[in-house]
Each structure stands twice: as C-alpha cells, then as structure tokens.
Coordinates of C-alpha atoms and ligand atoms in Angstrom, one line a residue:
X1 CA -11.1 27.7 11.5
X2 CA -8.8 30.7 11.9
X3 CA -7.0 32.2 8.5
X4 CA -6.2 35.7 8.5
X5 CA -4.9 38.5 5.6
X6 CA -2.5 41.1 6.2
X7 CA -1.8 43.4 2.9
X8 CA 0.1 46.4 1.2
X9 CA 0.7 47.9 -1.8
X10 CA -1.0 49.8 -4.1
X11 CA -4.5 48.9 -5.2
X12 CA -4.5 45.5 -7.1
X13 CA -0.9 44.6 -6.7
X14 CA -1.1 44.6 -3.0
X15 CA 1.5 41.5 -1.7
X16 CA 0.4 39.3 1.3
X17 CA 1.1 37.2 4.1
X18 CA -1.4 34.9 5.9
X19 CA -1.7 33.7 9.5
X20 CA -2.9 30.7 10.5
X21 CA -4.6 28.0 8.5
X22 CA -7.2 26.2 10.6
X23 CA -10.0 23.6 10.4
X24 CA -13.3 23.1 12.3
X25 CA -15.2 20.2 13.1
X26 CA -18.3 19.1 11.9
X27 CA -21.5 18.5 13.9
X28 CA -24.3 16.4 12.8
X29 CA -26.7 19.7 12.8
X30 CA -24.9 21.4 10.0
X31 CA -22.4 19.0 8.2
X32 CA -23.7 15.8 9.2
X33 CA -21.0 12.4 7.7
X34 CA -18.6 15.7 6.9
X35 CA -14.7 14.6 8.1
X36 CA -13.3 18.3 8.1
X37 CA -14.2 21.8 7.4
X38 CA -11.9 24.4 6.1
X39 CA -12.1 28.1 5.3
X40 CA -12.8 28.7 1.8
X41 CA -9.4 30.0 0.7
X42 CA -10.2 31.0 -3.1
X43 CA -9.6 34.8 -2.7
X44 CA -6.2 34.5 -1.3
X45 CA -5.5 31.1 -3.9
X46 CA -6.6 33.2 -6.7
X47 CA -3.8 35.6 -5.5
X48 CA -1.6 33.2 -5.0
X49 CA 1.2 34.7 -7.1
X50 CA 1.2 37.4 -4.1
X51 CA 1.2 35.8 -1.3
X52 CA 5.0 35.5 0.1
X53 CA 4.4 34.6 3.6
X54 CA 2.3 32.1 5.6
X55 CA 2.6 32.3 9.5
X56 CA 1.0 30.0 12.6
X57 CA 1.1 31.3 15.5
X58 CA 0.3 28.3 17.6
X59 CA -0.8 24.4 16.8
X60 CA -4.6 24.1 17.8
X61 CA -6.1 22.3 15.1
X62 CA -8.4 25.7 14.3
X63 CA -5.6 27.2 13.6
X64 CA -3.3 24.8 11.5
X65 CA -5.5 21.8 11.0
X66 CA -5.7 22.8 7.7
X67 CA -2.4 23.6 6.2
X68 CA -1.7 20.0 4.6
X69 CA -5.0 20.3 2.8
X70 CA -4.9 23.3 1.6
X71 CA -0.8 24.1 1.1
X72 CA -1.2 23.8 -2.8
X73 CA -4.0 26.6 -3.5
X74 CA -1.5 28.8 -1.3
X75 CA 2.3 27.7 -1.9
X76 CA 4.2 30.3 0.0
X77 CA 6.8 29.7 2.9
X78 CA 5.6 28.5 6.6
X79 CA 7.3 30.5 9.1
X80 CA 6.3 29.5 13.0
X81 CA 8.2 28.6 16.2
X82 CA 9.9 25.1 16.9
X83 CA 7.1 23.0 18.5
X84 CA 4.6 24.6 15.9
X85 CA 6.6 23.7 13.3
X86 CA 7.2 19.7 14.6
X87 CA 3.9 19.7 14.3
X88 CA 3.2 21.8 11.1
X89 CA 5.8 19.3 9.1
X90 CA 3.5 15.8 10.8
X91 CA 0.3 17.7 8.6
X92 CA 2.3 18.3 5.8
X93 CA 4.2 14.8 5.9
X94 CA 0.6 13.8 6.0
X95 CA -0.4 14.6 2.9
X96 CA 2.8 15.0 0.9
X97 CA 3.8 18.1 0.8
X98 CA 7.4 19.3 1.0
X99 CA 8.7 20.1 4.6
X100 CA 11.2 22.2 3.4
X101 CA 8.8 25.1 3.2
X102 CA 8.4 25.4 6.7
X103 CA 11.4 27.7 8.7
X104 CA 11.6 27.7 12.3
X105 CA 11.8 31.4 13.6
X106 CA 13.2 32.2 17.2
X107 CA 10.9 34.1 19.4
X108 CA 11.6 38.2 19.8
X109 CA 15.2 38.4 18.4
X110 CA 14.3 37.0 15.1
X111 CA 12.4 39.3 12.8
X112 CA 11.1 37.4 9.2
X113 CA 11.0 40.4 6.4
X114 CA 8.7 39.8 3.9
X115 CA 8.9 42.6 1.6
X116 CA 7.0 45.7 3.5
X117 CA 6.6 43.7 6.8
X118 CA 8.6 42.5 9.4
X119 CA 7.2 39.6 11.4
X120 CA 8.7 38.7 15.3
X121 CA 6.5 36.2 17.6
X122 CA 5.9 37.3 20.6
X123 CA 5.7 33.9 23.3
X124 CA 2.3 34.2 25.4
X125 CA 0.7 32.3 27.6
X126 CA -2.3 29.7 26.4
X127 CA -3.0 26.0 26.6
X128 CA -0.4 24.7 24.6
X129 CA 3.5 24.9 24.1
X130 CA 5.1 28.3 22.2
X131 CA 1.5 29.7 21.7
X132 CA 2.8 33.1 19.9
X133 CA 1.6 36.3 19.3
X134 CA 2.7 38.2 16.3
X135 CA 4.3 41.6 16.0
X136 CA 4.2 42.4 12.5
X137 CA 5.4 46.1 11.4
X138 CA 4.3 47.8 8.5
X139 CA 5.1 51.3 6.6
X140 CA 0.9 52.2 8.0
X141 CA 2.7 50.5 11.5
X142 CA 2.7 48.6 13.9
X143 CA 0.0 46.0 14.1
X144 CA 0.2 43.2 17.0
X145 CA -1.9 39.9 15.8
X146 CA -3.1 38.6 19.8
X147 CA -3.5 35.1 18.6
X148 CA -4.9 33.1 21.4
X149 CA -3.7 34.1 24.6
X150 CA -4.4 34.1 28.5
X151 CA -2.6 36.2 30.7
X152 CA -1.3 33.4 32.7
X153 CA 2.4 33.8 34.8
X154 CA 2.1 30.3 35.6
X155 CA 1.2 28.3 32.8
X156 CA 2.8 25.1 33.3
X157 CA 4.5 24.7 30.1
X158 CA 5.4 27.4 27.7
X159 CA 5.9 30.5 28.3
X160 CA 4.3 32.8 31.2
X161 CA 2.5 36.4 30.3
X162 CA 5.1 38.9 30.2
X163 CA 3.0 42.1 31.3
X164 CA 6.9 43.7 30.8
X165 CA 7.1 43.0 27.3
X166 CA 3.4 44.2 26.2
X167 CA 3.7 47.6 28.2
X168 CA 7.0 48.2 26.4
X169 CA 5.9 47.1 23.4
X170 CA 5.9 50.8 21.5
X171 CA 3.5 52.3 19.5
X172 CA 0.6 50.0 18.3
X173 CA -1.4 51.1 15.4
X174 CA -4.1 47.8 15.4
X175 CA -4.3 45.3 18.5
X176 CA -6.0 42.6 16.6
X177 CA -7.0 40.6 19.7
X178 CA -8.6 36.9 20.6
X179 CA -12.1 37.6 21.8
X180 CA -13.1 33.5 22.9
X181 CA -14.3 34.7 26.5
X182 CA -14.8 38.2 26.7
X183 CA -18.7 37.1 28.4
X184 CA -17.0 35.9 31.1
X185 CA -16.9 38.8 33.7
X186 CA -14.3 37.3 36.2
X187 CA -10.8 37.4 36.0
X188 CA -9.2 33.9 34.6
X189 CA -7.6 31.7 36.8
X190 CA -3.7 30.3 36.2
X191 CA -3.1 26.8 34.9
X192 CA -1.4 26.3 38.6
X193 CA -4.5 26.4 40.5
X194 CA -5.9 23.2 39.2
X195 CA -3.1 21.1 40.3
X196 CA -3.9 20.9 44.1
X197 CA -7.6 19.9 43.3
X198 CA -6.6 17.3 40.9
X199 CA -4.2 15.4 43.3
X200 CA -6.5 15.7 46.1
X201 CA -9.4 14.2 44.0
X202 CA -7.0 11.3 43.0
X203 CA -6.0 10.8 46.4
X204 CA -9.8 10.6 47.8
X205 CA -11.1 8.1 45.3
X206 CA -10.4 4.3 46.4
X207 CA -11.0 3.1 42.9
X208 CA -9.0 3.7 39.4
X209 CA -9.1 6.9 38.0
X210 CA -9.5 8.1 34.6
X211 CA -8.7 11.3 33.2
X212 CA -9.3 13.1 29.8
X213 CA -8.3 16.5 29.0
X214 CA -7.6 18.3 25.3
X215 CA -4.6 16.0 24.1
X216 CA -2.5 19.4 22.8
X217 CA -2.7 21.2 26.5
X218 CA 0.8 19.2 27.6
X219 CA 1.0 21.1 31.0
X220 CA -2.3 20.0 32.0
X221 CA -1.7 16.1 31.2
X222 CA 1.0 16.7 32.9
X223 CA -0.3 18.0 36.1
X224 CA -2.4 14.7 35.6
X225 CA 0.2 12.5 35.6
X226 CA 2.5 13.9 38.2
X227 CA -0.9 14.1 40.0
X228 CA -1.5 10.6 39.3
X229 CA 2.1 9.0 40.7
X230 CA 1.5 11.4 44.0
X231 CA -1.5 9.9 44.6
X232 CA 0.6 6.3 44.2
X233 CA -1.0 5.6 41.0
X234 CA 0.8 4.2 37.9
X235 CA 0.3 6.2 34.7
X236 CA -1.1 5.0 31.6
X237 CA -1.6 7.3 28.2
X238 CA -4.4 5.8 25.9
X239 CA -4.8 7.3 22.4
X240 CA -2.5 8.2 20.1
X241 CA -3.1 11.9 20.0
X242 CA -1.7 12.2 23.7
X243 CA 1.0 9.8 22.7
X244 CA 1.6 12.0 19.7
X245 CA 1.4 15.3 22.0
X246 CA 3.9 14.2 24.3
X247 CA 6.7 12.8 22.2
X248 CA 6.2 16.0 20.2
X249 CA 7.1 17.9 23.7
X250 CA 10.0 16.2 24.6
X251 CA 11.6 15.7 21.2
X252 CA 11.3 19.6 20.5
X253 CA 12.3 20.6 24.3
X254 CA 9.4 22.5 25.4
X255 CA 9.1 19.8 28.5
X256 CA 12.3 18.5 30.4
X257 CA 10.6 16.1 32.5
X258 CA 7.3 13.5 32.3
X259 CA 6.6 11.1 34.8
X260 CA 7.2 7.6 34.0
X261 CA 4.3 6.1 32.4
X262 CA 3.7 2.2 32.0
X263 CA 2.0 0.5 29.0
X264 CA -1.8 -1.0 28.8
X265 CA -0.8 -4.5 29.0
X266 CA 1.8 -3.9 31.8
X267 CA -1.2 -2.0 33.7
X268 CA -3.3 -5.1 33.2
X269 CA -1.3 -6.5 36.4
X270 CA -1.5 -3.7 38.6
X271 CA -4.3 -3.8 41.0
X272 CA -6.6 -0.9 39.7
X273 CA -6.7 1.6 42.6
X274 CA -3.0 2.4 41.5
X275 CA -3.9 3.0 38.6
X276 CA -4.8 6.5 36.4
X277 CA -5.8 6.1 32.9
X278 CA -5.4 9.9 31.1
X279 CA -7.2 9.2 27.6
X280 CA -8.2 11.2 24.8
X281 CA -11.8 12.3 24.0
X282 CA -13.0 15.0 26.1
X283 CA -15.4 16.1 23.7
X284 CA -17.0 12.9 23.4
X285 CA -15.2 11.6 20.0
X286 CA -17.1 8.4 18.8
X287 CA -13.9 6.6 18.4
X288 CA -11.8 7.8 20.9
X289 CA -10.6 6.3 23.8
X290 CA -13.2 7.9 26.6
X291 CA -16.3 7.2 24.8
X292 CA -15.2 3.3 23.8
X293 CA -14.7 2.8 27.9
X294 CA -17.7 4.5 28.2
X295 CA -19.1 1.7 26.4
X296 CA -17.4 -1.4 27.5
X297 CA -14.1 -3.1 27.3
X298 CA -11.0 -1.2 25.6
X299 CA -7.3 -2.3 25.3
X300 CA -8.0 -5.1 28.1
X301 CA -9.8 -1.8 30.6
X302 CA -13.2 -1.6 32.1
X303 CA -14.7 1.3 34.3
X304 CA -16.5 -0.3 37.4
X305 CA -18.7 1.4 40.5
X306 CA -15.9 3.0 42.7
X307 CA -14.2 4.7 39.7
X308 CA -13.9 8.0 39.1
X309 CA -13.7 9.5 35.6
X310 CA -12.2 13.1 35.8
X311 CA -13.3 15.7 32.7
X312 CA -10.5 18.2 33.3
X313 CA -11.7 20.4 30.1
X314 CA -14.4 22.2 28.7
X315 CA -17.2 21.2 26.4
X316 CA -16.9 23.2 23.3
X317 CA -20.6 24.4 22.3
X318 CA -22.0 21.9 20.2
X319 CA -20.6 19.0 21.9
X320 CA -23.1 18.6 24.6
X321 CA -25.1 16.0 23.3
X322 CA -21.8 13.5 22.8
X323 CA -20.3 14.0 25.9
X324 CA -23.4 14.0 28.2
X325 CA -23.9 10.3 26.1
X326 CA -20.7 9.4 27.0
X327 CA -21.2 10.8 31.1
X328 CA -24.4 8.8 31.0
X329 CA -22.9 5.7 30.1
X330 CA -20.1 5.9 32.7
X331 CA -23.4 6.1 35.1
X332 CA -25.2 3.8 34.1
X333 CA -22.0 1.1 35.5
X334 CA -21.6 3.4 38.7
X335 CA -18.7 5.5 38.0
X336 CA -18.8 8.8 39.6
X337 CA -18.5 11.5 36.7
X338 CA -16.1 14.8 37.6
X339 CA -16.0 18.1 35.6
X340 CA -15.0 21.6 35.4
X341 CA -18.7 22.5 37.0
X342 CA -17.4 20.7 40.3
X343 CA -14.8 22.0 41.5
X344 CA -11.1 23.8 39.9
X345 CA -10.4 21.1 37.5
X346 CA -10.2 23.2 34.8
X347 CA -9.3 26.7 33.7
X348 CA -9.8 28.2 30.1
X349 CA -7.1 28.9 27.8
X350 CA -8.5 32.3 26.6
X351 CA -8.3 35.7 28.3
X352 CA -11.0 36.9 30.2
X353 CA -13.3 40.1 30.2
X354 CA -11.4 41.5 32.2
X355 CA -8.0 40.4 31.5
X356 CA -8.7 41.6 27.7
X357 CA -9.5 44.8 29.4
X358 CA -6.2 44.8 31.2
X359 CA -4.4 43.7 28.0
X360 CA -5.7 47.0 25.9
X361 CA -4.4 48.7 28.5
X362 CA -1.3 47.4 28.4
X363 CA -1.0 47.5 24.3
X364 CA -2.3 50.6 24.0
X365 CA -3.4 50.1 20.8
X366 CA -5.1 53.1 18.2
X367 CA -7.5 50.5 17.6
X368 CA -8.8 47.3 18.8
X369 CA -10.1 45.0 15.8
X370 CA -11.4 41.7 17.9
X371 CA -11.1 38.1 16.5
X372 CA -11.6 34.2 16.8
X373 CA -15.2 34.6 18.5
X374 CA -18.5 34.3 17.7
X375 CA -20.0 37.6 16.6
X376 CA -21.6 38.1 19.6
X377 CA -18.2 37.9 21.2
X378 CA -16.6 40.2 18.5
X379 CA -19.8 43.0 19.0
X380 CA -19.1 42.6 23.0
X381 CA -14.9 42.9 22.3
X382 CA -15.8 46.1 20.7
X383 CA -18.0 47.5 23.5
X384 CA -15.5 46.4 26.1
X385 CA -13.4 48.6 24.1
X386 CA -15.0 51.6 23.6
X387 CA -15.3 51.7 27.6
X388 CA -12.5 52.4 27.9
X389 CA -12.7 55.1 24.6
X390 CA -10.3 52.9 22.4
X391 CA -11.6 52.8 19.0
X392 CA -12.3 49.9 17.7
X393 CA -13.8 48.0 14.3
X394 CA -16.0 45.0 13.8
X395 CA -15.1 43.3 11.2
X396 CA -16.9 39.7 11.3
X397 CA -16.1 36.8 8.7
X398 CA -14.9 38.3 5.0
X399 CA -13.9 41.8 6.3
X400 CA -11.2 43.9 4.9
X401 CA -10.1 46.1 7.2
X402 CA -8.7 49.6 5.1
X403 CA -5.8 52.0 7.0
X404 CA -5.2 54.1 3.4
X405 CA -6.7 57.1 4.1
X406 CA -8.1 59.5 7.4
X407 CA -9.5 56.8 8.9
X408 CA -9.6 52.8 9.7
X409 CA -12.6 51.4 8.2
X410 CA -14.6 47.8 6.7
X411 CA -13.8 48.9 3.1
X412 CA -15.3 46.0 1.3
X413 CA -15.8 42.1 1.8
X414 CA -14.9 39.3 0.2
X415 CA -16.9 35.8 -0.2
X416 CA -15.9 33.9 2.7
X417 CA -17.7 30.4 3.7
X418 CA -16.7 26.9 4.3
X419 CA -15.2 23.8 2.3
X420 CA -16.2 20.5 3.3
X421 CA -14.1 17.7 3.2
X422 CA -16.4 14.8 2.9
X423 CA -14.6 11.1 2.2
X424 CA -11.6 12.2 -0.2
X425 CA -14.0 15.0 -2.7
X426 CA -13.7 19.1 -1.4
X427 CA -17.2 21.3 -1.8
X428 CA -18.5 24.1 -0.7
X429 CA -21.5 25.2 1.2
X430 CA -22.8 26.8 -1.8
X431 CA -22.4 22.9 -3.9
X432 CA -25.5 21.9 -2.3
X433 CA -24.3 18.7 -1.3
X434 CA -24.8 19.6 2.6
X435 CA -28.4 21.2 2.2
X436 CA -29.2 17.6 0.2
X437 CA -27.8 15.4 2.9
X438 CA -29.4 17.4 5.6
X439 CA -32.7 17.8 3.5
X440 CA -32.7 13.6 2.9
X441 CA -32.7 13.3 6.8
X442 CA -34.6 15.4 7.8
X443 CA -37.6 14.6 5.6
X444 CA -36.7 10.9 3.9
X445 CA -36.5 10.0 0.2
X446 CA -39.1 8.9 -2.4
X447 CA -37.7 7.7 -5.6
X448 CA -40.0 7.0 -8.5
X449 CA -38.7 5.6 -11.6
X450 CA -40.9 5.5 -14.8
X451 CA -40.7 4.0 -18.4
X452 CA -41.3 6.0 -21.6
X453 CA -41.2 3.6 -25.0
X454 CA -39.4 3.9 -28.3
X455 CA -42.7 5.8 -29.5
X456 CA -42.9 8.0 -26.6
X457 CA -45.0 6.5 -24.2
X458 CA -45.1 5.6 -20.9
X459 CA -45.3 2.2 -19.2
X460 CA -47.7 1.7 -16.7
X461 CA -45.3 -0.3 -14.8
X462 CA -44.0 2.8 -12.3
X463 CA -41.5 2.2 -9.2
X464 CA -41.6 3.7 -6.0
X465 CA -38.9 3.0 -3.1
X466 CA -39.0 4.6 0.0
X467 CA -36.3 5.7 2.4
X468 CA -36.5 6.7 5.8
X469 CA -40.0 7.5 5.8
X470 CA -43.0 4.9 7.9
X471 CA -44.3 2.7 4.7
X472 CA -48.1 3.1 5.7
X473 CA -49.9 6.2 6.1
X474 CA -53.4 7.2 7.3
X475 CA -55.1 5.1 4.6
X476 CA -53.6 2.3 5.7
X477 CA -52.1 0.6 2.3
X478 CA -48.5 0.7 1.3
X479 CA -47.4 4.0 0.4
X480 CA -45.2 3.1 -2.0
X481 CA -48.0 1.3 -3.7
X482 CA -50.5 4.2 -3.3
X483 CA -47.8 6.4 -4.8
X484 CA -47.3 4.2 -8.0
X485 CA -51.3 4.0 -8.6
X486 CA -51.0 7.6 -8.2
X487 CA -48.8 8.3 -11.2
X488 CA -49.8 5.3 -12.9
X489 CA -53.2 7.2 -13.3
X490 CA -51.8 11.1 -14.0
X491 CA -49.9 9.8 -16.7
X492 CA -53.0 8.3 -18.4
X493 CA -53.8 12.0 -18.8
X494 CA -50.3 13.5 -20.3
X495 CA -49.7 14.2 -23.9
X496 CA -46.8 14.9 -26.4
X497 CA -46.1 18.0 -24.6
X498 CA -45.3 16.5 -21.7
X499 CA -44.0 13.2 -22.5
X500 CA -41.4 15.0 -24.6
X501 CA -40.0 17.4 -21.9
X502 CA -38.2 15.3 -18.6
X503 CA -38.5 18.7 -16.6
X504 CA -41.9 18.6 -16.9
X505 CA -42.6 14.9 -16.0
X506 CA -40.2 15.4 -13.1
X507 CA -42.6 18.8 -11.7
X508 CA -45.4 16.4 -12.2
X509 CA -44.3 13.7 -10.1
X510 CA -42.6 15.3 -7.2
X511 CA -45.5 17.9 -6.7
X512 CA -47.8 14.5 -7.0
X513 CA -45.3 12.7 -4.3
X514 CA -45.3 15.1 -2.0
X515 CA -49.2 15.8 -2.1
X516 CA -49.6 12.1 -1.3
X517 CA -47.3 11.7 1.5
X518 CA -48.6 14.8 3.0
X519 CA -52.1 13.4 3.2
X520 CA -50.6 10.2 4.1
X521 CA -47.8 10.7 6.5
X522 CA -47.8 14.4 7.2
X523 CA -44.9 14.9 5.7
X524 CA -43.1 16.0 2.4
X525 CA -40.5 14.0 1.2
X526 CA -37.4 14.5 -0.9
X527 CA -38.4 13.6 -4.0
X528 CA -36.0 11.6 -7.3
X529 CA -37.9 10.9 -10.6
X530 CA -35.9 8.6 -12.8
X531 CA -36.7 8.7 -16.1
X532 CA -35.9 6.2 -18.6
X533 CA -36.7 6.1 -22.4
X534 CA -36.6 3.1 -24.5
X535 CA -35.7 5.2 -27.5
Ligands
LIG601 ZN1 -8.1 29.1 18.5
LIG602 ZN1 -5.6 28.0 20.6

C-alpha cells in the first residue's frame, strides 16, 4: 500500500504533493474477515490545506487501490497518464467522488508545476500499461521517484526501458528506487521470452486449457490469447476484472489489437480441446473464477483429466495456502497443474539485483533512497548500493527523509500504520478491533452473564455460553455448567465492596473463567461478563 510525501518550504508551512495511494490485501493471519487495508493517511489529512498535488504513477491496486476511499481526507488534484487515469476515474466513479479532479498529463513533454516542483512522467517498463516513473525537480533538485519498473525493451504492451533517456537524464540529487527483487541475483528476463513457451505448452496439451495470470498485466493475457488461437483454440475471458482490464486497454489506446474472443455460452458448443479459458484468480481468490472451477461447475465449465491449468504468475507471499488449495483441487479431478516453477511461464515485473545495479549506474544518483520492499529488501537496496560507493538512506515505513542542511538524513518519523476497512466502518490497528477478532479465534469465547437485584445482590441464577471452545473438559461435565457453579459459589463470598463496583466483578469472573478452562481444556479463553442490575 504505496503513498509517498514529497515536501518544501520552511519549517511548518512546508506545501506537498503525494504519489500514489494504494491498498493491500488482507490475509486471515493478520486481518482476518478485513475487505481492504489502506495506509493510515492522518498526517498528510491533517495537512490537508497543503497538499496541492496528488500523482499515480501506475494502476496496481497497491498503488491506487485506495484513492476512492480515501480522496476526501486528502482533496487535492489527481494528475497521472491516460490509462491510469481511465482507471483512477472507475475508483472514484465508484465511490462518488468528482472525476473532474483527475488531469491526464502527457509523458516527458508535459511538466505539472505545483508551486516549487515540477512533475514530468517518465514511461518505463513493468507489468502493466503506462507504468511511469516520475521526474520531479525541486529548488534542493532533482529527485527521480522509480516507481515500479523492470528494465524490459520488450514489454509487450507499454512502453520499453529506454536506457537512452535514464543516462541522459541530468543531474539526480535522490534516486528513490523500487526495491521488490533486489534478492534475486540473476538478471530479469523480458516479457517476450514467455511467449514461445506458452504456445508450445498449448499446442502439446490434447485437452482444454486454462490460463490465469494478474488481470492488470494486459501484454501477458494477451500473449495468452494470441497463444491460445495459434494453438487453434477459441478464446474465452471469464471474470470481470480481465473483462474490465481489456476494454480499459482498447478504449484508452494502449493496445491496437486483441484476438477475437467468443462468449461462455457460445464456448459451450465448441468441442473442448479448442478451447482456452484465461480467468482471473491467480492468487487463489475465494470467489474468483479459478478457484470456483477448481471446485466444480462455473458458467456451464468443468475441468476434467487431460486438462491443463496454466499459472502464468507468481504467488505473492502470503498466498500460498489459497492457491496450493486451489492446485490441489484441480488434482484431485486429474488436471495437470502448470506454473512459473516449470518452465518460462512467467517473468516478474520488478527489476532485478542486478538490473537495479545497472539502473544506479545509469541515474547516477547522489543518493539512492530504496522503496516498495520489505525491509529486508530496503536494508539489501542499500547494501547493493553502497557497492558501488553511492550513498544511500534507509528510510522504512514513517520516514522523513531531510535535504536542509550538509547532509541527507532520517530527520524524524511520523506515526504510520494501517486502516482497515471492515464491512462499511474504517479503524485502525491501534482500535483493537483486529487484536479482538484475532484473540476470539485463536482462543474462543466465554460469556457469562450475571444478575445483581434492586438491593444489590446477586442472583444465583448465572449464564455461561461458550464459543468455539470443546464443551467438556478433563472432568468430564459440561463446562459451561462447571463455570456457572463456579461463580455461583465466589459470589456467595462478595460483599458491598464488590457488588458495588462492575470492574471488579468483571476481574473476578474472567480471572475465575480462565482458571477453570485452563484446568479443564488447557486453554484460556476470551472472556465477556455481562452485568445486569435490577436497580
Ligand atoms: Zn507496486
Ligand atoms: Zn506495480
């Protein structure tokens, strides 16, 4: 969930412009139920008065999923290229926000000025249309903003890597640079070298083939589907973020040309080794169109032994569990499962070890500041760096990054951290609401309610409901019974003192509950004490 800062002015009335305003997705480890998760923009919202400019450089979700949802704590003008902005206004559209803020910009002639900076995107290669870096001059200078990138002179679609332009580029006071797969020590391969293995893998197998790949990398469900029809197979799109992906490509220009697809029920007639299915869900998406094939019939299709089912993408860490469910399934009915690990089906859309290497050395930059990584990444950008004797700064999550002065420097941090959206409600991390959720699964729920009377005392008549835990424990009688015995008796015991203070009946019980089910079940339990007076 990408959303960077760029400042200047004098301390306090500094004026800002933003890049990028991305999402991430939750996982059931850390925001289980969770629908989105968005950077926790109150700094910049509390400064909204001085923000003037907001800038995407490219349209992955982590980098503009969130710019609907979060448009009124930041209100400032949307400035990106043509197919970013298509689908910039769909996210705005989406949740009512006015369209007219965004502006198109035209790559290297244009230059936005936004008071002290002067903003021009830069077209580089990645793995989707009019992926941009940004050139953004200041009175400190010049700093170039990577965003994601490959170095890629045969992308597909988009624009290739210009080496030209980047060892031209001039002096370059900050290279803040994309730092996704700086662990991997090979150089990266072109987006044309998976083509040949795809249609050769479509042409061996004798039964229908189904493909998924990331719905946004348009050259490489293209390469699919021209693969597909070489292969004599008809082309079917299923799920409407490819749909989506593809209109958006032709309406804005950035493809010319897609093969001729035909629709599901059409495809129901065609015998099904002529047939390629590319659908959605390549990270194994509950709802999307992979994992419901994976587990039966959907819109009329069913995978069968002698089908192949080709993952042309990458797991993203963390999504391991859902595909492998999904790869399993598509076993278990004798479909042959294809991905990235056998054979050149795939090829990242981030630069490379090396390739950053070779980038700093094209840039030339005073100082390399790595981004959009993990810190390990970041810590390993800066090494690669200082190889080769650039200086460089790590500046993880909440950094500000200080040119005033001698040198560059961390000069302070703010409070960073994530929003959830959960259902139609916003909260942080620090709410609670996630650590409760988390804490209820992983150790159940007790609730006890209890009775206090119009004099103060309590009813003897205590109730205990369990969820999520086994009922009976070692002693072998119900343990919500045993629990309501158990505080039946205790508050034989309890006078004025406690009867009159609900923080103190509610220490009572839970420390009571969760002795009990400890001895019982082994386990301590999430505890709710109820409390209701008569009075
Ligand atoms: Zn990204
Ligand atoms: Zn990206």
């Amino acid at each position: 969930m990408n959303m960077y800062i760029y400042g200047y002015g004098q301390p306090g009335s500094e004026r800002y412009i933003l890049v990028d305003v991305g999402v991430a997705f939750p996982d059931m480890e850390s925001s289980p139920g969770a629908n989105l998760i968005f950077p926790d923009s109150k700094w910049i919202s509390e400064r909204k008065d001085r923000l003037d400019a907001i800038f995407i450089t490219h349209a992955h979700e982590d980098h503009i999923g969130a710019l609907g949802h979060l448009y009124c704590d930041l209100e400032a003008p949307i400035f990106a290229r043509k197919f970013t902005a298509h689908i910039a206004r769909l996210k705005m559209e989406e949740h009512g926000r006015d369209i007219n803020a965004i502006s198109i910009v035209e790559p290297i002639t244009q230059k936005v000025s936004i008071r002290d900076f002067k903003v021009s995107f830069i077209p580089i290669s990645h793995s989707i249309p009019e992926s941009s870096a940004l050139v953004i001059d200041s009175p400190i200078g010049r700093i170039i903003h990577s965003g994601d990138f490959k170095l890629d002179s045969k992308p597909g679609v988009g624009d290739p890597f210009n080496k030209k332009v980047w060892s031209n580029i001039g002096p370059v006071k900050a290279l803040v640079c994309d730092s996704t797969n700086v662990l991997n020590n090979e150089a990266g391969k072109s987006e044309e070298s998976v083509s040949k293995p795809i249609k050769e893998l479509m042409e061996r197998c004798s039964g229908m083939v189904v493909a998924t790949t990331f719905a946004s990398n348009i050259a490489r469900v293209r390469t699919l589907a021209e693969s597909g029809v070489l292969s004599g197979r008809s082309v079917v799109l299923l799920g409407a973020a490819i749909n989506r992906m593809i209109s958006a490509g032709l309406e804005t220009g950035v493809i010319k040309r897609f093969p001729k697809t035909v629709n599901p029920e059409e495809a129901l007639d065609i015998p099904r080794e002529n047939l390629l299915l590319i659908v959605t869900g390549s990270q194994g998406e509950r709802r999307a169109a992979s994992a419901q094939l994976s587990r039966g019939k959907f819109k009329g299709f069913s995978l069968k032994s002698g089908d192949v089912f080709l993952f042309s993408s990458k797991t993203i860490p963390g999504n391991e569990v859902s595909v492998s469910r999904i790869t399993n399934k598509l076993s278990e009915k004798g479909v042959d499962v294809v991905d990235e690990s056998m054979g050149n089906y795939h090829v990242s859309g981030h630069a490379n070890g090396p390739d950053l290497e070779q980038f700093h050395k094209l840039v030339k930059p005073e100082v390399v500041i790595p981004m959009h990584g993990e810190h390990r990444m970041l810590r390993e950008h800066c090494k690669l760096a200082s190889k080769n004797n650039i200086k460089n700064i790590l500046a993880p999550n909440g950094s500000i990054v200080s040119f005033s002065g001698e040198d560059v420097r961390v000069s302070d941090f703010v409070e960073t951290g994530r929003i959830y959206q959960d259902g139609s409600i916003y909260y942080g991390a620090l709410d609670g609401i996630m650590r409760d959720r988390i804490n209820m699964a992983l150790n159940g729920l007790v609730t006890i309610s209890l009775l206090i009377d119009e004099n103060d005392d309590p009813l003897e008549d205590i109730w205990c409901e369990i969820r999520g835990l086994f009922e009976v424990g070692s002693s072998a009688i119900h343990l919500s019974e045993l629990l309501e015995d158990n505080i039946s008796n205790l508050l034989k015991f309890w006078d004025k003192n406690i009867l009159l203070d609900d923080d103190k009946i509610e220490e009572i019980v839970r420390r009571s509950v969760k002795k009990t089910c400890l001895e019982e079940i082994g386990k301590k339990p999430e505890v709710t004490v109820v409390i209701l007076r008569l009075s």
